[in-house]
């Protein structure tokens, strides 16, 4: 429920398949890929991605989330789990990963940490590696509704963690500043879905 707003496994699976579809359309998941997810939660998407790639590395700041992923994906031998700091990918070697993705996480992060993860993705990706990130789009009607709902909280009682949307320009700027090429930004609903490639001429 906390991760995506559903409680039964079938509904969870359907949302995971939808995210996989976006990944396949943007970065593609291939059988020889090492794929890393930043903020993997309970492995909702990892469960779909791991059977399609060489190795899936699920990273999260929360050890309880990683325990749940470990339990849910225990029969998948190519799964590796990693507790991370909340802003970087320390411990993941330079140029060791083919795809980095981060879904339904940026709304929980400060802007600096969003960019830092994108910089870290650039570092750990091999030349020609691909990145996918998403967030709710402030410039959409639905994104604006989320913004207004949160604005309604009086500052004195505002909870510490509230959804913070992005603009397409923000995400595009981070990808470009980090060195990614072929940046694509999809805005077909209330979400920004962004991808890019680390071209060989821009190695770490
Ligand atoms: C809404 S869940 C999404 C999980 C998963 N990506 C999915 O789509 O099913 C958000 C996840 O981000 C993780 N998270 C929150 N802040 C984080 C941070 N600073 N660094 C890494 N993970 C973070 C949370 O622990 C949680 O597992």
PDB file of C-alpha atoms and ligand atoms in Angstrom:
ATOM      1  CA  UNK A   1       0.000   0.000   0.000  1.00  0.00           C
ATOM      2  CA  UNK A   2       2.807   2.414   0.910  1.00  0.00           C
ATOM      3  CA  UNK A   3       4.685   1.692  -2.323  1.00  0.00           C
ATOM      4  CA  UNK A   4       1.992   1.995  -4.980  1.00  0.00           C
ATOM      5  CA  UNK A   5      -1.436   2.154  -3.308  1.00  0.00           C
ATOM      6  CA  UNK A   6      -2.591  -1.466  -3.771  1.00  0.00           C
ATOM      7  CA  UNK A   7      -2.637  -4.403  -1.362  1.00  0.00           C
ATOM      8  CA  UNK A   8      -3.161  -7.568  -3.403  1.00  0.00           C
ATOM      9  CA  UNK A   9      -0.382  -9.338  -5.269  1.00  0.00           C
ATOM     10  CA  UNK A  10      -2.261  -9.443  -8.595  1.00  0.00           C
ATOM     11  CA  UNK A  11      -2.803  -5.678  -8.625  1.00  0.00           C
ATOM     12  CA  UNK A  12       0.826  -5.175  -7.594  1.00  0.00           C
ATOM     13  CA  UNK A  13       1.932  -7.395 -10.455  1.00  0.00           C
ATOM     14  CA  UNK A  14      -0.160  -5.400 -12.943  1.00  0.00           C
ATOM     15  CA  UNK A  15       1.485  -2.124 -11.854  1.00  0.00           C
ATOM     16  CA  UNK A  16       4.925  -3.792 -12.089  1.00  0.00           C
ATOM     17  CA  UNK A  17       4.135  -4.922 -15.632  1.00  0.00           C
ATOM     18  CA  UNK A  18       3.106  -1.393 -16.540  1.00  0.00           C
ATOM     19  CA  UNK A  19       6.423   0.001 -15.261  1.00  0.00           C
ATOM     20  CA  UNK A  20       8.289  -2.738 -17.131  1.00  0.00           C
ATOM     21  CA  UNK A  21       6.511  -1.626 -20.304  1.00  0.00           C
ATOM     22  CA  UNK A  22       7.806   1.926 -19.818  1.00  0.00           C
ATOM     23  CA  UNK A  23      11.313   0.570 -19.205  1.00  0.00           C
ATOM     24  CA  UNK A  24      11.182  -1.577 -22.340  1.00  0.00           C
ATOM     25  CA  UNK A  25       9.963   1.371 -24.425  1.00  0.00           C
ATOM     26  CA  UNK A  26      12.642   3.752 -23.120  1.00  0.00           C
ATOM     27  CA  UNK A  27      15.864   1.963 -22.095  1.00  0.00           C
ATOM     28  CA  UNK A  28      15.095  -1.687 -22.963  1.00  0.00           C
ATOM     29  CA  UNK A  29      16.054  -4.637 -20.736  1.00  0.00           C
ATOM     30  CA  UNK A  30      18.265  -7.246 -22.444  1.00  0.00           C
ATOM     31  CA  UNK A  31      19.336 -10.673 -21.262  1.00  0.00           C
ATOM     32  CA  UNK A  32      23.019  -9.739 -20.773  1.00  0.00           C
ATOM     33  CA  UNK A  33      22.290  -6.520 -18.889  1.00  0.00           C
ATOM     34  CA  UNK A  34      23.254  -5.754 -15.307  1.00  0.00           C
ATOM     35  CA  UNK A  35      20.329  -3.637 -14.115  1.00  0.00           C
ATOM     36  CA  UNK A  36      20.300  -1.489 -10.962  1.00  0.00           C
ATOM     37  CA  UNK A  37      17.210   0.028  -9.337  1.00  0.00           C
ATOM     38  CA  UNK A  38      17.569   3.021  -6.991  1.00  0.00           C
ATOM     39  CA  UNK A  39      14.850   2.812  -4.303  1.00  0.00           C
ATOM     40  CA  UNK A  40      13.630  -0.699  -5.131  1.00  0.00           C
ATOM     41  CA  UNK A  41      11.026  -0.860  -2.339  1.00  0.00           C
ATOM     42  CA  UNK A  42       9.563  -4.369  -2.057  1.00  0.00           C
ATOM     43  CA  UNK A  43      10.810  -5.432  -5.509  1.00  0.00           C
ATOM     44  CA  UNK A  44       7.557  -4.608  -7.311  1.00  0.00           C
ATOM     45  CA  UNK A  45       9.447  -3.840 -10.542  1.00  0.00           C
ATOM     46  CA  UNK A  46      12.490  -5.994  -9.792  1.00  0.00           C
ATOM     47  CA  UNK A  47      10.277  -9.069  -9.843  1.00  0.00           C
ATOM     48  CA  UNK A  48       9.453  -8.273 -13.480  1.00  0.00           C
ATOM     49  CA  UNK A  49      12.939  -7.157 -14.516  1.00  0.00           C
ATOM     50  CA  UNK A  50      15.168  -9.803 -12.859  1.00  0.00           C
ATOM     51  CA  UNK A  51      13.960 -12.743 -15.030  1.00  0.00           C
ATOM     52  CA  UNK A  52      14.852 -10.732 -18.156  1.00  0.00           C
ATOM     53  CA  UNK A  53      18.455  -9.749 -17.342  1.00  0.00           C
ATOM     54  CA  UNK A  54      21.826 -11.126 -16.205  1.00  0.00           C
ATOM     55  CA  UNK A  55      21.789  -9.454 -12.790  1.00  0.00           C
ATOM     56  CA  UNK A  56      19.331  -7.189 -10.995  1.00  0.00           C
ATOM     57  CA  UNK A  57      20.696  -5.052  -8.146  1.00  0.00           C
ATOM     58  CA  UNK A  58      17.991  -3.665  -5.886  1.00  0.00           C
ATOM     59  CA  UNK A  59      19.166  -0.657  -3.821  1.00  0.00           C
ATOM     60  CA  UNK A  60      17.216   1.091  -1.100  1.00  0.00           C
ATOM     61  CA  UNK A  61      17.869   3.339   1.873  1.00  0.00           C
ATOM     62  CA  UNK A  62      15.435   1.277   4.008  1.00  0.00           C
ATOM     63  CA  UNK A  63      16.647  -2.084   5.282  1.00  0.00           C
ATOM     64  CA  UNK A  64      13.059  -3.272   5.937  1.00  0.00           C
ATOM     65  CA  UNK A  65      12.213  -2.697   2.255  1.00  0.00           C
ATOM     66  CA  UNK A  66      15.269  -4.711   1.236  1.00  0.00           C
ATOM     67  CA  UNK A  67      14.216  -7.547   3.578  1.00  0.00           C
ATOM     68  CA  UNK A  68      10.798  -7.653   1.918  1.00  0.00           C
ATOM     69  CA  UNK A  69      12.395  -7.670  -1.531  1.00  0.00           C
ATOM     70  CA  UNK A  70      14.703 -10.476  -0.419  1.00  0.00           C
ATOM     71  CA  UNK A  71      11.708 -12.486   0.735  1.00  0.00           C
ATOM     72  CA  UNK A  72       9.590 -11.824  -2.361  1.00  0.00           C
ATOM     73  CA  UNK A  73      12.422 -12.532  -4.828  1.00  0.00           C
ATOM     74  CA  UNK A  74      14.091 -15.333  -2.896  1.00  0.00           C
ATOM     75  CA  UNK A  75      13.803 -17.804  -5.786  1.00  0.00           C
ATOM     76  CA  UNK A  76      15.649 -15.545  -8.218  1.00  0.00           C
ATOM     77  CA  UNK A  77      19.380 -16.354  -8.147  1.00  0.00           C
ATOM     78  CA  UNK A  78      20.491 -13.253 -10.078  1.00  0.00           C
ATOM     79  CA  UNK A  79      19.195 -10.800  -7.472  1.00  0.00           C
ATOM     80  CA  UNK A  80      21.598  -8.727  -5.351  1.00  0.00           C
ATOM     81  CA  UNK A  81      20.421  -6.296  -2.680  1.00  0.00           C
ATOM     82  CA  UNK A  82      22.277  -3.250  -1.435  1.00  0.00           C
ATOM     83  CA  UNK A  83      21.529  -0.785   1.354  1.00  0.00           C
ATOM     84  CA  UNK A  84      22.484   2.699   0.180  1.00  0.00           C
ATOM     85  CA  UNK A  85      23.043   6.051   1.879  1.00  0.00           C
ATOM     86  CA  UNK A  86      20.034   7.961   0.568  1.00  0.00           C
ATOM     87  CA  UNK A  87      22.031  10.050  -1.901  1.00  0.00           C
ATOM     88  CA  UNK A  88      24.722   7.946  -3.597  1.00  0.00           C
ATOM     89  CA  UNK A  89      25.735   4.493  -4.870  1.00  0.00           C
ATOM     90  CA  UNK A  90      28.895   4.003  -2.817  1.00  0.00           C
ATOM     91  CA  UNK A  91      30.087   0.426  -3.215  1.00  0.00           C
ATOM     92  CA  UNK A  92      28.910   0.076  -6.809  1.00  0.00           C
ATOM     93  CA  UNK A  93      31.961   0.048  -9.096  1.00  0.00           C
ATOM     94  CA  UNK A  94      32.467   2.559 -11.887  1.00  0.00           C
ATOM     95  CA  UNK A  95      31.246   1.403 -15.298  1.00  0.00           C
ATOM     96  CA  UNK A  96      29.785  -1.887 -14.007  1.00  0.00           C
ATOM     97  CA  UNK A  97      26.067  -1.539 -14.873  1.00  0.00           C
ATOM     98  CA  UNK A  98      24.097  -1.443 -18.167  1.00  0.00           C
ATOM     99  CA  UNK A  99      20.796   0.063 -16.990  1.00  0.00           C
ATOM    100  CA  UNK A 100      19.992   2.246 -13.959  1.00  0.00           C
ATOM    101  CA  UNK A 101      16.354   3.063 -13.245  1.00  0.00           C
ATOM    102  CA  UNK A 102      14.561   4.887 -10.455  1.00  0.00           C
ATOM    103  CA  UNK A 103      10.767   4.876 -10.327  1.00  0.00           C
ATOM    104  CA  UNK A 104       8.327   6.388  -7.800  1.00  0.00           C
ATOM    105  CA  UNK A 105      11.230   7.671  -5.695  1.00  0.00           C
ATOM    106  CA  UNK A 106      12.149  11.194  -6.850  1.00  0.00           C
ATOM    107  CA  UNK A 107       9.048  12.662  -5.181  1.00  0.00           C
ATOM    108  CA  UNK A 108      10.562  11.616  -1.829  1.00  0.00           C
ATOM    109  CA  UNK A 109      13.936  13.248  -2.503  1.00  0.00           C
ATOM    110  CA  UNK A 110      15.418  16.700  -2.225  1.00  0.00           C
ATOM    111  CA  UNK A 111      16.398  18.144  -5.605  1.00  0.00           C
ATOM    112  CA  UNK A 112      20.123  17.836  -4.800  1.00  0.00           C
ATOM    113  CA  UNK A 113      19.755  14.137  -4.060  1.00  0.00           C
ATOM    114  CA  UNK A 114      17.840  13.559  -7.303  1.00  0.00           C
ATOM    115  CA  UNK A 115      20.750  15.081  -9.205  1.00  0.00           C
ATOM    116  CA  UNK A 116      23.322  13.255  -7.103  1.00  0.00           C
ATOM    117  CA  UNK A 117      21.717   9.898  -7.954  1.00  0.00           C
ATOM    118  CA  UNK A 118      21.746  10.834 -11.644  1.00  0.00           C
ATOM    119  CA  UNK A 119      25.451  11.720 -11.362  1.00  0.00           C
ATOM    120  CA  UNK A 120      26.057   8.430  -9.590  1.00  0.00           C
ATOM    121  CA  UNK A 121      24.148   6.577 -12.297  1.00  0.00           C
ATOM    122  CA  UNK A 122      26.465   8.163 -14.860  1.00  0.00           C
ATOM    123  CA  UNK A 123      29.460   6.954 -12.852  1.00  0.00           C
ATOM    124  CA  UNK A 124      28.317   3.326 -12.468  1.00  0.00           C
ATOM    125  CA  UNK A 125      27.007   2.928 -16.026  1.00  0.00           C
ATOM    126  CA  UNK A 126      29.214   1.399 -18.693  1.00  0.00           C
ATOM    127  CA  UNK A 127      29.666   3.344 -21.934  1.00  0.00           C
ATOM    128  CA  UNK A 128      26.362   3.109 -23.835  1.00  0.00           C
ATOM    129  CA  UNK A 129      24.544   2.362 -20.568  1.00  0.00           C
ATOM    130  CA  UNK A 130      20.986   3.668 -20.191  1.00  0.00           C
ATOM    131  CA  UNK A 131      19.128   5.530 -17.461  1.00  0.00           C
ATOM    132  CA  UNK A 132      15.396   5.875 -16.709  1.00  0.00           C
ATOM    133  CA  UNK A 133      13.926   8.134 -13.997  1.00  0.00           C
ATOM    134  CA  UNK A 134      10.415   9.402 -13.347  1.00  0.00           C
ATOM    135  CA  UNK A 135       8.405  11.743 -11.164  1.00  0.00           C
ATOM    136  CA  UNK A 136       4.952  13.320 -11.042  1.00  0.00           C
ATOM    137  CA  UNK A 137       4.781  16.249 -13.453  1.00  0.00           C
ATOM    138  CA  UNK A 138       4.101  19.574 -11.730  1.00  0.00           C
ATOM    139  CA  UNK A 139       3.029  21.022 -15.086  1.00  0.00           C
ATOM    140  CA  UNK A 140       0.201  18.493 -15.558  1.00  0.00           C
ATOM    141  CA  UNK A 141      -3.318  18.917 -14.134  1.00  0.00           C
ATOM    142  CA  UNK A 142      -2.899  15.884 -11.858  1.00  0.00           C
ATOM    143  CA  UNK A 143       0.525  17.055 -10.690  1.00  0.00           C
ATOM    144  CA  UNK A 144      -0.872  20.477  -9.896  1.00  0.00           C
ATOM    145  CA  UNK A 145      -3.662  18.870  -7.857  1.00  0.00           C
ATOM    146  CA  UNK A 146      -1.043  17.023  -5.773  1.00  0.00           C
ATOM    147  CA  UNK A 147       0.808  20.308  -5.289  1.00  0.00           C
ATOM    148  CA  UNK A 148      -2.338  22.133  -4.152  1.00  0.00           C
ATOM    149  CA  UNK A 149      -3.324  19.327  -1.747  1.00  0.00           C
ATOM    150  CA  UNK A 150       0.083  19.569  -0.107  1.00  0.00           C
ATOM    151  CA  UNK A 151       0.038  23.366  -0.051  1.00  0.00           C
ATOM    152  CA  UNK A 152      -3.165  23.142   2.015  1.00  0.00           C
ATOM    153  CA  UNK A 153      -1.202  21.781   5.018  1.00  0.00           C
ATOM    154  CA  UNK A 154      -0.365  24.610   7.380  1.00  0.00           C
ATOM    155  CA  UNK A 155       3.453  24.856   7.470  1.00  0.00           C
ATOM    156  CA  UNK A 156       3.534  24.327  11.228  1.00  0.00           C
ATOM    157  CA  UNK A 157       1.923  20.874  10.954  1.00  0.00           C
ATOM    158  CA  UNK A 158       3.393  19.853   7.598  1.00  0.00           C
ATOM    159  CA  UNK A 159       4.680  16.242   7.753  1.00  0.00           C
ATOM    160  CA  UNK A 160       8.435  15.866   7.184  1.00  0.00           C
ATOM    161  CA  UNK A 161       8.055  13.849   3.971  1.00  0.00           C
ATOM    162  CA  UNK A 162       5.627  15.112   1.364  1.00  0.00           C
ATOM    163  CA  UNK A 163       5.443  14.417  -2.360  1.00  0.00           C
ATOM    164  CA  UNK A 164       7.563  16.914  -4.285  1.00  0.00           C
ATOM    165  CA  UNK A 165       6.868  16.992  -8.014  1.00  0.00           C
ATOM    166  CA  UNK A 166       9.337  17.808 -10.798  1.00  0.00           C
ATOM    167  CA  UNK A 167       9.124  19.808 -13.984  1.00  0.00           C
ATOM    168  CA  UNK A 168      10.288  18.239 -17.246  1.00  0.00           C
ATOM    169  CA  UNK A 169      12.952  20.971 -17.447  1.00  0.00           C
ATOM    170  CA  UNK A 170      14.340  20.021 -14.024  1.00  0.00           C
ATOM    171  CA  UNK A 171      14.817  16.369 -14.961  1.00  0.00           C
ATOM    172  CA  UNK A 172      16.145  17.190 -18.428  1.00  0.00           C
ATOM    173  CA  UNK A 173      18.667  19.615 -16.909  1.00  0.00           C
ATOM    174  CA  UNK A 174      19.963  17.007 -14.457  1.00  0.00           C
ATOM    175  CA  UNK A 175      20.399  14.407 -17.203  1.00  0.00           C
ATOM    176  CA  UNK A 176      22.137  16.876 -19.481  1.00  0.00           C
ATOM    177  CA  UNK A 177      24.396  18.311 -16.730  1.00  0.00           C
ATOM    178  CA  UNK A 178      25.395  14.798 -15.685  1.00  0.00           C
ATOM    179  CA  UNK A 179      26.560  14.077 -19.235  1.00  0.00           C
ATOM    180  CA  UNK A 180      23.750  11.949 -20.660  1.00  0.00           C
ATOM    181  CA  UNK A 181      22.919  12.081 -24.369  1.00  0.00           C
ATOM    182  CA  UNK A 182      19.807  11.216 -26.385  1.00  0.00           C
ATOM    183  CA  UNK A 183      17.598  12.487 -23.578  1.00  0.00           C
ATOM    184  CA  UNK A 184      13.922  11.669 -24.074  1.00  0.00           C
ATOM    185  CA  UNK A 185      11.162  13.067 -21.889  1.00  0.00           C
ATOM    186  CA  UNK A 186       7.713  11.467 -22.068  1.00  0.00           C
ATOM    187  CA  UNK A 187       4.793  13.441 -20.623  1.00  0.00           C
ATOM    188  CA  UNK A 188       1.804  11.404 -21.747  1.00  0.00           C
ATOM    189  CA  UNK A 189      -0.090  11.471 -18.420  1.00  0.00           C
ATOM    190  CA  UNK A 190       0.604  13.136 -15.067  1.00  0.00           C
ATOM    191  CA  UNK A 191       4.135  11.682 -15.050  1.00  0.00           C
ATOM    192  CA  UNK A 192       7.492  12.691 -16.450  1.00  0.00           C
ATOM    193  CA  UNK A 193       9.321   9.595 -17.735  1.00  0.00           C
ATOM    194  CA  UNK A 194      12.869  10.440 -18.742  1.00  0.00           C
ATOM    195  CA  UNK A 195      15.656   8.412 -20.288  1.00  0.00           C
ATOM    196  CA  UNK A 196      19.172   8.982 -21.574  1.00  0.00           C
ATOM    197  CA  UNK A 197      22.305   7.197 -22.718  1.00  0.00           C
ATOM    198  CA  UNK A 198      25.884   7.431 -21.488  1.00  0.00           C
ATOM    199  CA  UNK A 199      27.656   7.608 -24.801  1.00  0.00           C
ATOM    200  CA  UNK A 200      31.109   6.070 -25.153  1.00  0.00           C
ATOM    201  CA  UNK A 201      32.661   9.467 -25.881  1.00  0.00           C
ATOM    202  CA  UNK A 202      31.633  10.647 -22.361  1.00  0.00           C
ATOM    203  CA  UNK A 203      33.232   7.970 -20.131  1.00  0.00           C
ATOM    204  CA  UNK A 204      33.845   8.572 -16.371  1.00  0.00           C
TER     205      UNK A 204
HETATM  206  C1  LIG B   1       7.088   4.465  -3.340  1.00  0.00           C
HETATM  207  S1  LIG B   1       8.412   3.384  -3.038  1.00  0.00           S
HETATM  208  C2  LIG B   1       8.815   2.838  -4.697  1.00  0.00           C
HETATM  209  C3  LIG B   1       9.549   1.527  -4.706  1.00  0.00           C
HETATM  210  C4  LIG B   1       9.854   0.966  -6.077  1.00  0.00           C
HETATM  211  N1  LIG B   1      10.723   1.828  -6.835  1.00  0.00           N
HETATM  212  C5  LIG B   1       8.584   0.719  -6.857  1.00  0.00           C
HETATM  213  O1  LIG B   1       8.308   1.462  -7.799  1.00  0.00           O
HETATM  214  O2  LIG B   1       7.857  -0.196  -6.504  1.00  0.00           O
HETATM  215  C6  LIG B   1       9.741   4.478  -2.663  1.00  0.00           C
HETATM  216  C7  LIG B   1      11.000   3.774  -2.220  1.00  0.00           C
HETATM  217  O3  LIG B   1      12.073   4.710  -2.206  1.00  0.00           O
HETATM  218  C8  LIG B   1      12.865   4.458  -1.090  1.00  0.00           C
HETATM  219  N2  LIG B   1      13.597   5.688  -0.782  1.00  0.00           N
HETATM  220  C9  LIG B   1      13.120   6.813  -0.197  1.00  0.00           C
HETATM  221  N3  LIG B   1      14.095   7.731  -0.098  1.00  0.00           N
HETATM  222  C10 LIG B   1      15.198   7.165  -0.648  1.00  0.00           C
HETATM  223  C11 LIG B   1      16.540   7.615  -0.844  1.00  0.00           C
HETATM  224  N4  LIG B   1      16.916   8.826  -0.436  1.00  0.00           N
HETATM  225  N5  LIG B   1      17.414   6.788  -1.443  1.00  0.00           N
HETATM  226  C12 LIG B   1      17.026   5.550  -1.845  1.00  0.00           C
HETATM  227  N6  LIG B   1      15.786   5.059  -1.670  1.00  0.00           N
HETATM  228  C13 LIG B   1      14.885   5.866  -1.089  1.00  0.00           C
HETATM  229  C14 LIG B   1      11.896   4.045   0.000  1.00  0.00           C
HETATM  230  O4  LIG B   1      12.541   3.351   1.030  1.00  0.00           O
HETATM  231  C15 LIG B   1      10.924   3.183  -0.818  1.00  0.00           C
HETATM  232  O5  LIG B   1      11.347   1.862  -0.846  1.00  0.00           O
END
